[in-house]
Amino acid sequence: MTGRTIKSHDPDLDQSILDMSSAVFRLTNAETSLIEAYRQEEDGTATGGVAYAVARKRAIEAAISGHANRLHIPPVALRVIISQHDRLQQKMGRRPNMEQLVAAVEAAEAGFHERAQTDHAAMIEARFHAKRSRKYAEDSTAASKHLRACA
């Protein structure tokens, strides 16, 4: 790879990047909206927002999946490629070549692996704290009952 364009390496990938760039951006916004809808539903401040946010997110994912299927890669892989392409394009002021895109995706890959390990460790810790909290809640009720019976 000597600075050749993405299109010269894989014209279908290049077209998917061009076609789905805005969809990846919209998907990120849809995911943020979905989290906010869940929060609002938990607070009781809004209802029905979760269903709309899920439908919106799925529609965007379906569009990305169609392009990913044509390329024979997972949809998230296409999303990573496009997001790194767009990040580089914004940073450099021009479209990256294939070599630059490969380096960016490999760097992102390393970051995702590290984040997955960190998130997994946090999940294990959260499970431990949830079990402990549940046990304390149950046993504190027993403690209160015991003290009331003694008093």
mmCIF file with all atom_site columns, N, CA, C and O in Angstrom, residues 74-127:
data_model
loop_
_atom_site.group_PDB
_atom_site.id
_atom_site.type_symbol
_atom_site.label_atom_id
_atom_site.label_alt_id
_atom_site.label_comp_id
_atom_site.label_asym_id
_atom_site.label_entity_id
_atom_site.label_seq_id
_atom_site.pdbx_PDB_ins_code
_atom_site.Cartn_x
_atom_site.Cartn_y
_atom_site.Cartn_z
_atom_site.occupancy
_atom_site.B_iso_or_equiv
_atom_site.pdbx_formal_charge
_atom_site.auth_seq_id
_atom_site.auth_comp_id
_atom_site.auth_asym_id
_atom_site.auth_atom_id
_atom_site.pdbx_PDB_model_num
ATOM 1   N N  . PRO A 1 74  ? -19.063 -7.679 9.073  1.00 0.00 ? 74  PRO A N  1
ATOM 2   C CA . PRO A 1 74  ? -20.112 -7.352 10.051 1.00 0.00 ? 74  PRO A CA 1
ATOM 3   C C  . PRO A 1 74  ? -20.461 -5.861 9.990  1.00 0.00 ? 74  PRO A C  1
ATOM 4   O O  . PRO A 1 74  ? -19.601 -5.025 9.678  1.00 0.00 ? 74  PRO A O  1
ATOM 5   N N  . PRO A 1 75  ? -21.704 -5.521 10.300 1.00 0.00 ? 75  PRO A N  1
ATOM 6   C CA . PRO A 1 75  ? -22.116 -4.116 10.267 1.00 0.00 ? 75  PRO A CA 1
ATOM 7   C C  . PRO A 1 75  ? -21.275 -3.200 11.160 1.00 0.00 ? 75  PRO A C  1
ATOM 8   O O  . PRO A 1 75  ? -20.964 -2.078 10.775 1.00 0.00 ? 75  PRO A O  1
ATOM 9   N N  . VAL A 1 76  ? -20.889 -3.694 12.322 1.00 0.00 ? 76  VAL A N  1
ATOM 10  C CA . VAL A 1 76  ? -20.077 -2.863 13.217 1.00 0.00 ? 76  VAL A CA 1
ATOM 11  C C  . VAL A 1 76  ? -18.698 -2.618 12.611 1.00 0.00 ? 76  VAL A C  1
ATOM 12  O O  . VAL A 1 76  ? -18.118 -1.547 12.767 1.00 0.00 ? 76  VAL A O  1
ATOM 13  N N  . ALA A 1 77  ? -18.179 -3.589 11.859 1.00 0.00 ? 77  ALA A N  1
ATOM 14  C CA . ALA A 1 77  ? -16.889 -3.398 11.191 1.00 0.00 ? 77  ALA A CA 1
ATOM 15  C C  . ALA A 1 77  ? -16.976 -2.253 10.193 1.00 0.00 ? 77  ALA A C  1
ATOM 16  O O  . ALA A 1 77  ? -16.081 -1.404 10.137 1.00 0.00 ? 77  ALA A O  1
ATOM 17  N N  . LEU A 1 78  ? -18.056 -2.215 9.430  1.00 0.00 ? 78  LEU A N  1
ATOM 18  C CA . LEU A 1 78  ? -18.239 -1.111 8.486  1.00 0.00 ? 78  LEU A CA 1
ATOM 19  C C  . LEU A 1 78  ? -18.368 0.210  9.231  1.00 0.00 ? 78  LEU A C  1
ATOM 20  O O  . LEU A 1 78  ? -17.808 1.225  8.823  1.00 0.00 ? 78  LEU A O  1
ATOM 21  N N  . ARG A 1 79  ? -19.064 0.178  10.335 1.00 0.00 ? 79  ARG A N  1
ATOM 22  C CA . ARG A 1 79  ? -19.219 1.397  11.148 1.00 0.00 ? 79  ARG A CA 1
ATOM 23  C C  . ARG A 1 79  ? -17.868 1.907  11.652 1.00 0.00 ? 79  ARG A C  1
ATOM 24  O O  . ARG A 1 79  ? -17.589 3.101  11.626 1.00 0.00 ? 79  ARG A O  1
ATOM 25  N N  . VAL A 1 80  ? -17.018 0.986  12.095 1.00 0.00 ? 80  VAL A N  1
ATOM 26  C CA . VAL A 1 80  ? -15.679 1.376  12.569 1.00 0.00 ? 80  VAL A CA 1
ATOM 27  C C  . VAL A 1 80  ? -14.874 1.983  11.420 1.00 0.00 ? 80  VAL A C  1
ATOM 28  O O  . VAL A 1 80  ? -14.232 3.028  11.575 1.00 0.00 ? 80  VAL A O  1
ATOM 29  N N  . ILE A 1 81  ? -14.909 1.349  10.258 1.00 0.00 ? 81  ILE A N  1
ATOM 30  C CA . ILE A 1 81  ? -14.173 1.861  9.098  1.00 0.00 ? 81  ILE A CA 1
ATOM 31  C C  . ILE A 1 81  ? -14.646 3.261  8.752  1.00 0.00 ? 81  ILE A C  1
ATOM 32  O O  . ILE A 1 81  ? -13.833 4.182  8.553  1.00 0.00 ? 81  ILE A O  1
ATOM 33  N N  . ILE A 1 82  ? -15.961 3.442  8.686  1.00 0.00 ? 82  ILE A N  1
ATOM 34  C CA . ILE A 1 82  ? -16.504 4.750  8.304  1.00 0.00 ? 82  ILE A CA 1
ATOM 35  C C  . ILE A 1 82  ? -16.190 5.807  9.346  1.00 0.00 ? 82  ILE A C  1
ATOM 36  O O  . ILE A 1 82  ? -15.799 6.929  9.006  1.00 0.00 ? 82  ILE A O  1
ATOM 37  N N  . SER A 1 83  ? -16.334 5.473  10.610 1.00 0.00 ? 83  SER A N  1
ATOM 38  C CA . SER A 1 83  ? -16.058 6.472  11.648 1.00 0.00 ? 83  SER A CA 1
ATOM 39  C C  . SER A 1 83  ? -14.589 6.883  11.650 1.00 0.00 ? 83  SER A C  1
ATOM 40  O O  . SER A 1 83  ? -14.267 8.069  11.815 1.00 0.00 ? 83  SER A O  1
ATOM 41  N N  . GLN A 1 84  ? -13.692 5.925  11.422 1.00 0.00 ? 84  GLN A N  1
ATOM 42  C CA . GLN A 1 84  ? -12.272 6.269  11.355 1.00 0.00 ? 84  GLN A CA 1
ATOM 43  C C  . GLN A 1 84  ? -11.968 7.071  10.085 1.00 0.00 ? 84  GLN A C  1
ATOM 44  O O  . GLN A 1 84  ? -11.178 8.020  10.117 1.00 0.00 ? 84  GLN A O  1
ATOM 45  N N  . HIS A 1 85  ? -12.602 6.718  8.992  1.00 0.00 ? 85  HIS A N  1
ATOM 46  C CA . HIS A 1 85  ? -12.437 7.474  7.746  1.00 0.00 ? 85  HIS A CA 1
ATOM 47  C C  . HIS A 1 85  ? -12.866 8.927  7.954  1.00 0.00 ? 85  HIS A C  1
ATOM 48  O O  . HIS A 1 85  ? -12.141 9.865  7.596  1.00 0.00 ? 85  HIS A O  1
ATOM 49  N N  . ASP A 1 86  ? -14.046 9.107  8.544  1.00 0.00 ? 86  ASP A N  1
ATOM 50  C CA . ASP A 1 86  ? -14.572 10.457 8.747  1.00 0.00 ? 86  ASP A CA 1
ATOM 51  C C  . ASP A 1 86  ? -13.712 11.262 9.724  1.00 0.00 ? 86  ASP A C  1
ATOM 52  O O  . ASP A 1 86  ? -13.500 12.457 9.537  1.00 0.00 ? 86  ASP A O  1
ATOM 53  N N  . ARG A 1 87  ? -13.218 10.583 10.766 1.00 0.00 ? 87  ARG A N  1
ATOM 54  C CA . ARG A 1 87  ? -12.339 11.262 11.733 1.00 0.00 ? 87  ARG A CA 1
ATOM 55  C C  . ARG A 1 87  ? -11.063 11.749 11.047 1.00 0.00 ? 87  ARG A C  1
ATOM 56  O O  . ARG A 1 87  ? -10.639 12.885 11.215 1.00 0.00 ? 87  ARG A O  1
ATOM 57  N N  . LEU A 1 88  ? -10.463 10.865 10.240 1.00 0.00 ? 88  LEU A N  1
ATOM 58  C CA . LEU A 1 88  ? -9.247  11.251 9.517  1.00 0.00 ? 88  LEU A CA 1
ATOM 59  C C  . LEU A 1 88  ? -9.526  12.357 8.505  1.00 0.00 ? 88  LEU A C  1
ATOM 60  O O  . LEU A 1 88  ? -8.731  13.292 8.359  1.00 0.00 ? 88  LEU A O  1
ATOM 61  N N  . GLN A 1 89  ? -10.629 12.250 7.803  1.00 0.00 ? 89  GLN A N  1
ATOM 62  C CA . GLN A 1 89  ? -10.965 13.260 6.799  1.00 0.00 ? 89  GLN A CA 1
ATOM 63  C C  . GLN A 1 89  ? -11.130 14.630 7.447  1.00 0.00 ? 89  GLN A C  1
ATOM 64  O O  . GLN A 1 89  ? -10.647 15.632 6.924  1.00 0.00 ? 89  GLN A O  1
ATOM 65  N N  . GLN A 1 90  ? -11.774 14.663 8.592  1.00 0.00 ? 90  GLN A N  1
ATOM 66  C CA . GLN A 1 90  ? -11.949 15.933 9.293  1.00 0.00 ? 90  GLN A CA 1
ATOM 67  C C  . GLN A 1 90  ? -10.608 16.464 9.790  1.00 0.00 ? 90  GLN A C  1
ATOM 68  O O  . GLN A 1 90  ? -10.316 17.650 9.685  1.00 0.00 ? 90  GLN A O  1
ATOM 69  N N  . LYS A 1 91  ? -9.784  15.585 10.294 1.00 0.00 ? 91  LYS A N  1
ATOM 70  C CA . LYS A 1 91  ? -8.481  15.972 10.839 1.00 0.00 ? 91  LYS A CA 1
ATOM 71  C C  . LYS A 1 91  ? -7.528  16.460 9.744  1.00 0.00 ? 91  LYS A C  1
ATOM 72  O O  . LYS A 1 91  ? -6.830  17.461 9.916  1.00 0.00 ? 91  LYS A O  1
ATOM 73  N N  . MET A 1 92  ? -7.527  15.754 8.600  1.00 0.00 ? 92  MET A N  1
ATOM 74  C CA . MET A 1 92  ? -6.559  16.062 7.542  1.00 0.00 ? 92  MET A CA 1
ATOM 75  C C  . MET A 1 92  ? -7.094  17.056 6.508  1.00 0.00 ? 92  MET A C  1
ATOM 76  O O  . MET A 1 92  ? -6.329  17.610 5.728  1.00 0.00 ? 92  MET A O  1
ATOM 77  N N  . GLY A 1 93  ? -8.414  17.235 6.466  1.00 0.00 ? 93  GLY A N  1
ATOM 78  C CA . GLY A 1 93  ? -8.985  18.139 5.480  1.00 0.00 ? 93  GLY A CA 1
ATOM 79  C C  . GLY A 1 93  ? -9.122  17.507 4.099  1.00 0.00 ? 93  GLY A C  1
ATOM 80  O O  . GLY A 1 93  ? -9.423  18.197 3.120  1.00 0.00 ? 93  GLY A O  1
ATOM 81  N N  . ARG A 1 94  ? -8.887  16.220 4.011  1.00 0.00 ? 94  ARG A N  1
ATOM 82  C CA . ARG A 1 94  ? -9.037  15.485 2.755  1.00 0.00 ? 94  ARG A CA 1
ATOM 83  C C  . ARG A 1 94  ? -9.289  14.034 3.106  1.00 0.00 ? 94  ARG A C  1
ATOM 84  O O  . ARG A 1 94  ? -9.117  13.618 4.247  1.00 0.00 ? 94  ARG A O  1
ATOM 85  N N  . ARG A 1 95  ? -9.705  13.266 2.119  1.00 0.00 ? 95  ARG A N  1
ATOM 86  C CA . ARG A 1 95  ? -9.952  11.847 2.356  1.00 0.00 ? 95  ARG A CA 1
ATOM 87  C C  . ARG A 1 95  ? -8.633  11.111 2.575  1.00 0.00 ? 95  ARG A C  1
ATOM 88  O O  . ARG A 1 95  ? -7.655  11.366 1.882  1.00 0.00 ? 95  ARG A O  1
ATOM 89  N N  . PRO A 1 96  ? -8.594  10.212 3.539  1.00 0.00 ? 96  PRO A N  1
ATOM 90  C CA . PRO A 1 96  ? -7.364  9.447  3.774  1.00 0.00 ? 96  PRO A CA 1
ATOM 91  C C  . PRO A 1 96  ? -7.151  8.418  2.666  1.00 0.00 ? 96  PRO A C  1
ATOM 92  O O  . PRO A 1 96  ? -8.090  8.003  1.989  1.00 0.00 ? 96  PRO A O  1
ATOM 93  N N  . ASN A 1 97  ? -5.899  8.015  2.505  1.00 0.00 ? 97  ASN A N  1
ATOM 94  C CA . ASN A 1 97  ? -5.639  6.908  1.577  1.00 0.00 ? 97  ASN A CA 1
ATOM 95  C C  . ASN A 1 97  ? -5.807  5.597  2.351  1.00 0.00 ? 97  ASN A C  1
ATOM 96  O O  . ASN A 1 97  ? -6.057  5.592  3.554  1.00 0.00 ? 97  ASN A O  1
ATOM 97  N N  . MET A 1 98  ? -5.687  4.503  1.649  1.00 0.00 ? 98  MET A N  1
ATOM 98  C CA . MET A 1 98  ? -5.936  3.195  2.263  1.00 0.00 ? 98  MET A CA 1
ATOM 99  C C  . MET A 1 98  ? -4.961  2.911  3.402  1.00 0.00 ? 98  MET A C  1
ATOM 100 O O  . MET A 1 98  ? -5.354  2.390  4.448  1.00 0.00 ? 98  MET A O  1
ATOM 101 N N  . GLU A 1 99  ? -3.721  3.259  3.236  1.00 0.00 ? 99  GLU A N  1
ATOM 102 C CA . GLU A 1 99  ? -2.710  3.015  4.272  1.00 0.00 ? 99  GLU A CA 1
ATOM 103 C C  . GLU A 1 99  ? -3.066  3.762  5.560  1.00 0.00 ? 99  GLU A C  1
ATOM 104 O O  . GLU A 1 99  ? -2.965  3.209  6.659  1.00 0.00 ? 99  GLU A O  1
ATOM 105 N N  . GLN A 1 100 ? -3.471  4.999  5.433  1.00 0.00 ? 100 GLN A N  1
ATOM 106 C CA . GLN A 1 100 ? -3.852  5.788  6.604  1.00 0.00 ? 100 GLN A CA 1
ATOM 107 C C  . GLN A 1 100 ? -5.099  5.222  7.273  1.00 0.00 ? 100 GLN A C  1
ATOM 108 O O  . GLN A 1 100 ? -5.186  5.176  8.502  1.00 0.00 ? 100 GLN A O  1
ATOM 109 N N  . LEU A 1 101 ? -6.039  4.781  6.454  1.00 0.00 ? 101 LEU A N  1
ATOM 110 C CA . LEU A 1 101 ? -7.272  4.210  7.006  1.00 0.00 ? 101 LEU A CA 1
ATOM 111 C C  . LEU A 1 101 ? -6.982  2.905  7.747  1.00 0.00 ? 101 LEU A C  1
ATOM 112 O O  . LEU A 1 101 ? -7.507  2.680  8.839  1.00 0.00 ? 101 LEU A O  1
ATOM 113 N N  . VAL A 1 102 ? -6.138  2.064  7.184  1.00 0.00 ? 102 VAL A N  1
ATOM 114 C CA . VAL A 1 102 ? -5.773  0.807  7.842  1.00 0.00 ? 102 VAL A CA 1
ATOM 115 C C  . VAL A 1 102 ? -5.124  1.095  9.197  1.00 0.00 ? 102 VAL A C  1
ATOM 116 O O  . VAL A 1 102 ? -5.469  0.483  10.212 1.00 0.00 ? 102 VAL A O  1
ATOM 117 N N  . ALA A 1 103 ? -4.204  2.028  9.234  1.00 0.00 ? 103 ALA A N  1
ATOM 118 C CA . ALA A 1 103 ? -3.526  2.364  10.493 1.00 0.00 ? 103 ALA A CA 1
ATOM 119 C C  . ALA A 1 103 ? -4.523  2.889  11.536 1.00 0.00 ? 103 ALA A C  1
ATOM 120 O O  . ALA A 1 103 ? -4.450  2.519  12.716 1.00 0.00 ? 103 ALA A O  1
ATOM 121 N N  . ALA A 1 104 ? -5.461  3.705  11.104 1.00 0.00 ? 104 ALA A N  1
ATOM 122 C CA . ALA A 1 104 ? -6.455  4.258  12.029 1.00 0.00 ? 104 ALA A CA 1
ATOM 123 C C  . ALA A 1 104 ? -7.379  3.175  12.572 1.00 0.00 ? 104 ALA A C  1
ATOM 124 O O  . ALA A 1 104 ? -7.693  3.146  13.765 1.00 0.00 ? 104 ALA A O  1
ATOM 125 N N  . VAL A 1 105 ? -7.804  2.269  11.710 1.00 0.00 ? 105 VAL A N  1
ATOM 126 C CA . VAL A 1 105 ? -8.697  1.192  12.144 1.00 0.00 ? 105 VAL A CA 1
ATOM 127 C C  . VAL A 1 105 ? -7.957  0.242  13.083 1.00 0.00 ? 105 VAL A C  1
ATOM 128 O O  . VAL A 1 105 ? -8.521  -0.217 14.082 1.00 0.00 ? 105 VAL A O  1
ATOM 129 N N  . GLU A 1 106 ? -6.686  -0.043 12.806 1.00 0.00 ? 106 GLU A N  1
ATOM 130 C CA . GLU A 1 106 ? -5.909  -0.898 13.702 1.00 0.00 ? 106 GLU A CA 1
ATOM 131 C C  . GLU A 1 106 ? -5.717  -0.245 15.067 1.00 0.00 ? 106 GLU A C  1
ATOM 132 O O  . GLU A 1 106 ? -5.770  -0.914 16.100 1.00 0.00 ? 106 GLU A O  1
ATOM 133 N N  . ALA A 1 107 ? -5.506  1.056  15.089 1.00 0.00 ? 107 ALA A N  1
ATOM 134 C CA . ALA A 1 107 ? -5.382  1.769  16.364 1.00 0.00 ? 107 ALA A CA 1
ATOM 135 C C  . ALA A 1 107 ? -6.710  1.734  17.121 1.00 0.00 ? 107 ALA A C  1
ATOM 136 O O  . ALA A 1 107 ? -6.734  1.523  18.339 1.00 0.00 ? 107 ALA A O  1
ATOM 137 N N  . ALA A 1 108 ? -7.803  1.914  16.403 1.00 0.00 ? 108 ALA A N  1
ATOM 138 C CA . ALA A 1 108 ? -9.123  1.844  17.033 1.00 0.00 ? 108 ALA A CA 1
ATOM 139 C C  . ALA A 1 108 ? -9.378  0.445  17.582 1.00 0.00 ? 108 ALA A C  1
ATOM 140 O O  . ALA A 1 108 ? -9.940  0.280  18.667 1.00 0.00 ? 108 ALA A O  1
ATOM 141 N N  . GLU A 1 109 ? -8.953  -0.563 16.829 1.00 0.00 ? 109 GLU A N  1
ATOM 142 C CA . GLU A 1 109 ? -9.118  -1.947 17.263 1.00 0.00 ? 109 GLU A CA 1
ATOM 143 C C  . GLU A 1 109 ? -8.443  -2.170 18.615 1.00 0.00 ? 109 GLU A C  1
ATOM 144 O O  . GLU A 1 109 ? -9.030  -2.763 19.527 1.00 0.00 ? 109 GLU A O  1
ATOM 145 N N  . ALA A 1 110 ? -7.229  -1.687 18.746 1.00 0.00 ? 110 ALA A N  1
ATOM 146 C CA . ALA A 1 110 ? -6.504  -1.836 20.015 1.00 0.00 ? 110 ALA A CA 1
ATOM 147 C C  . ALA A 1 110 ? -7.264  -1.143 21.147 1.00 0.00 ? 110 ALA A C  1
ATOM 148 O O  . ALA A 1 110 ? -7.391  -1.687 22.247 1.00 0.00 ? 110 ALA A O  1
ATOM 149 N N  . GLY A 1 111 ? -7.780  0.021  20.864 1.00 0.00 ? 111 GLY A N  1
ATOM 150 C CA . GLY A 1 111 ? -8.554  0.753  21.871 1.00 0.00 ? 111 GLY A CA 1
ATOM 151 C C  . GLY A 1 111 ? -9.829  0.026  22.260 1.00 0.00 ? 111 GLY A C  1
ATOM 152 O O  . GLY A 1 111 ? -10.199 -0.019 23.437 1.00 0.00 ? 111 GLY A O  1
ATOM 153 N N  . PHE A 1 112 ? -10.498 -0.573 21.272 1.00 0.00 ? 112 PHE A N  1
ATOM 154 C CA . PHE A 1 112 ? -11.730 -1.317 21.567 1.00 0.00 ? 112 PHE A CA 1
ATOM 155 C C  . PHE A 1 112 ? -11.438 -2.557 22.399 1.00 0.00 ? 112 PHE A C  1
ATOM 156 O O  . PHE A 1 112 ? -12.221 -2.907 23.288 1.00 0.00 ? 112 PHE A O  1
ATOM 157 N N  . HIS A 1 113 ? -10.328 -3.229 22.128 1.00 0.00 ? 113 HIS A N  1
ATOM 158 C CA . HIS A 1 113 ? -9.968  -4.408 22.924 1.00 0.00 ? 113 HIS A CA 1
ATOM 159 C C  . HIS A 1 113 ? -9.690  -4.004 24.375 1.00 0.00 ? 113 HIS A C  1
ATOM 160 O O  . HIS A 1 113 ? -10.142 -4.673 25.310 1.00 0.00 ? 113 HIS A O  1
ATOM 161 N N  . GLU A 1 114 ? -8.988  -2.910 24.543 1.00 0.00 ? 114 GLU A N  1
ATOM 162 C CA . GLU A 1 114 ? -8.695  -2.427 25.898 1.00 0.00 ? 114 GLU A CA 1
ATOM 163 C C  . GLU A 1 114 ? -9.979  -2.036 26.621 1.00 0.00 ? 114 GLU A C  1
ATOM 164 O O  . GLU A 1 114 ? -10.181 -2.375 27.786 1.00 0.00 ? 114 GLU A O  1
ATOM 165 N N  . ARG A 1 115 ? -10.860 -1.334 25.909 1.00 0.00 ? 115 ARG A N  1
ATOM 166 C CA . ARG A 1 115 ? -12.124 -0.912 26.517 1.00 0.00 ? 115 ARG A CA 1
ATOM 167 C C  . ARG A 1 115 ? -12.983 -2.121 26.879 1.00 0.00 ? 115 ARG A C  1
ATOM 168 O O  . ARG A 1 115 ? -13.648 -2.130 27.921 1.00 0.00 ? 115 ARG A O  1
ATOM 169 N N  . ALA A 1 116 ? -12.984 -3.146 26.036 1.00 0.00 ? 116 ALA A N  1
ATOM 170 C CA . ALA A 1 116 ? -13.769 -4.348 26.322 1.00 0.00 ? 116 ALA A CA 1
ATOM 171 C C  . ALA A 1 116 ? -13.289 -5.015 27.608 1.00 0.00 ? 116 ALA A C  1
ATOM 172 O O  . ALA A 1 116 ? -14.106 -5.464 28.423 1.00 0.00 ? 116 ALA A O  1
ATOM 173 N N  . GLN A 1 117 ? -11.977 -5.065 27.795 1.00 0.00 ? 117 GLN A N  1
ATOM 174 C CA . GLN A 1 117 ? -11.438 -5.652 29.022 1.00 0.00 ? 117 GLN A CA 1
ATOM 175 C C  . GLN A 1 117 ? -11.831 -4.822 30.237 1.00 0.00 ? 117 GLN A C  1
ATOM 176 O O  . GLN A 1 117 ? -12.233 -5.367 31.266 1.00 0.00 ? 117 GLN A O  1
ATOM 177 N N  . THR A 1 118 ? -11.726 -3.519 30.115 1.00 0.00 ? 118 THR A N  1
ATOM 178 C CA . THR A 1 118 ? -12.092 -2.626 31.211 1.00 0.00 ? 118 THR A CA 1
ATOM 179 C C  . THR A 1 118 ? -13.573 -2.739 31.540 1.00 0.00 ? 118 THR A C  1
ATOM 180 O O  . THR A 1 118 ? -13.961 -2.830 32.712 1.00 0.00 ? 118 THR A O  1
ATOM 181 N N  . ASP A 1 119 ? -14.412 -2.735 30.509 1.00 0.00 ? 119 ASP A N  1
ATOM 182 C CA . ASP A 1 119 ? -15.854 -2.846 30.721 1.00 0.00 ? 119 ASP A CA 1
ATOM 183 C C  . ASP A 1 119 ? -16.227 -4.186 31.333 1.00 0.00 ? 119 ASP A C  1
ATOM 184 O O  . ASP A 1 119 ? -17.122 -4.269 32.180 1.00 0.00 ? 119 ASP A O  1
ATOM 185 N N  . HIS A 1 120 ? -15.550 -5.255 30.918 1.00 0.00 ? 120 HIS A N  1
ATOM 186 C CA . HIS A 1 120 ? -15.826 -6.577 31.478 1.00 0.00 ? 120 HIS A CA 1
ATOM 187 C C  . HIS A 1 120 ? -15.472 -6.602 32.969 1.00 0.00 ? 120 HIS A C  1
ATOM 188 O O  . HIS A 1 120 ? -16.244 -7.123 33.786 1.00 0.00 ? 120 HIS A O  1
ATOM 189 N N  . ALA A 1 121 ? -14.344 -6.020 33.315 1.00 0.00 ? 121 ALA A N  1
ATOM 190 C CA . ALA A 1 121 ? -13.942 -5.959 34.725 1.00 0.00 ? 121 ALA A CA 1
ATOM 191 C C  . ALA A 1 121 ? -14.946 -5.136 35.531 1.00 0.00 ? 121 ALA A C  1
ATOM 192 O O  . ALA A 1 121 ? -15.313 -5.514 36.659 1.00 0.00 ? 121 ALA A O  1
ATOM 193 N N  . ALA A 1 122 ? -15.428 -4.044 34.963 1.00 0.00 ? 122 ALA A N  1
ATOM 194 C CA . ALA A 1 122 ? -16.422 -3.212 35.642 1.00 0.00 ? 122 ALA A CA 1
ATOM 195 C C  . ALA A 1 122 ? -17.734 -3.969 35.823 1.00 0.00 ? 122 ALA A C  1
ATOM 196 O O  . ALA A 1 122 ? -18.408 -3.830 36.851 1.00 0.00 ? 122 ALA A O  1
ATOM 197 N N  . MET A 1 123 ? -18.094 -4.780 34.829 1.00 0.00 ? 123 MET A N  1
ATOM 198 C CA . MET A 1 123 ? -19.318 -5.566 34.918 1.00 0.00 ? 123 MET A CA 1
ATOM 199 C C  . MET A 1 123 ? -19.221 -6.586 36.055 1.00 0.00 ? 123 MET A C  1
ATOM 200 O O  . MET A 1 123 ? -20.163 -6.757 36.828 1.00 0.00 ? 123 MET A O  1
ATOM 201 N N  . ILE A 1 124 ? -18.087 -7.233 36.168 1.00 0.00 ? 124 ILE A N  1
ATOM 202 C CA . ILE A 1 124 ? -17.886 -8.210 37.242 1.00 0.00 ? 124 ILE A CA 1
ATOM 203 C C  . ILE A 1 124 ? -17.978 -7.511 38.599 1.00 0.00 ? 124 ILE A C  1
ATOM 204 O O  . ILE A 1 124 ? -18.628 -8.013 39.525 1.00 0.00 ? 124 ILE A O  1
ATOM 205 N N  . GLU A 1 125 ? -17.350 -6.358 38.704 1.00 0.00 ? 125 GLU A N  1
ATOM 206 C CA . GLU A 1 125 ? -17.395 -5.601 39.958 1.00 0.00 ? 125 GLU A CA 1
ATOM 207 C C  . GLU A 1 125 ? -18.820 -5.152 40.270 1.00 0.00 ? 125 GLU A C  1
ATOM 208 O O  . GLU A 1 125 ? -19.267 -5.234 41.418 1.00 0.00 ? 125 GLU A O  1
ATOM 209 N N  . ALA A 1 126 ? -19.551 -4.697 39.257 1.00 0.00 ? 126 ALA A N  1
ATOM 210 C CA . ALA A 1 126 ? -20.934 -4.257 39.467 1.00 0.00 ? 126 ALA A CA 1
ATOM 211 C C  . ALA A 1 126 ? -21.809 -5.419 39.922 1.00 0.00 ? 126 ALA A C  1
ATOM 212 O O  . ALA A 1 126 ? -22.674 -5.249 40.791 1.00 0.00 ? 126 ALA A O  1
ATOM 213 N N  . ARG A 1 127 ? -21.605 -6.599 39.335 1.00 0.00 ? 127 ARG A N  1
ATOM 214 C CA . ARG A 1 127 ? -22.361 -7.784 39.762 1.00 0.00 ? 127 ARG A CA 1
ATOM 215 C C  . ARG A 1 127 ? -22.108 -8.094 41.228 1.00 0.00 ? 127 ARG A C  1
ATOM 216 O O  . ARG A 1 127 ? -23.033 -8.400 41.979 1.00 0.00 ? 127 ARG A O  1
#
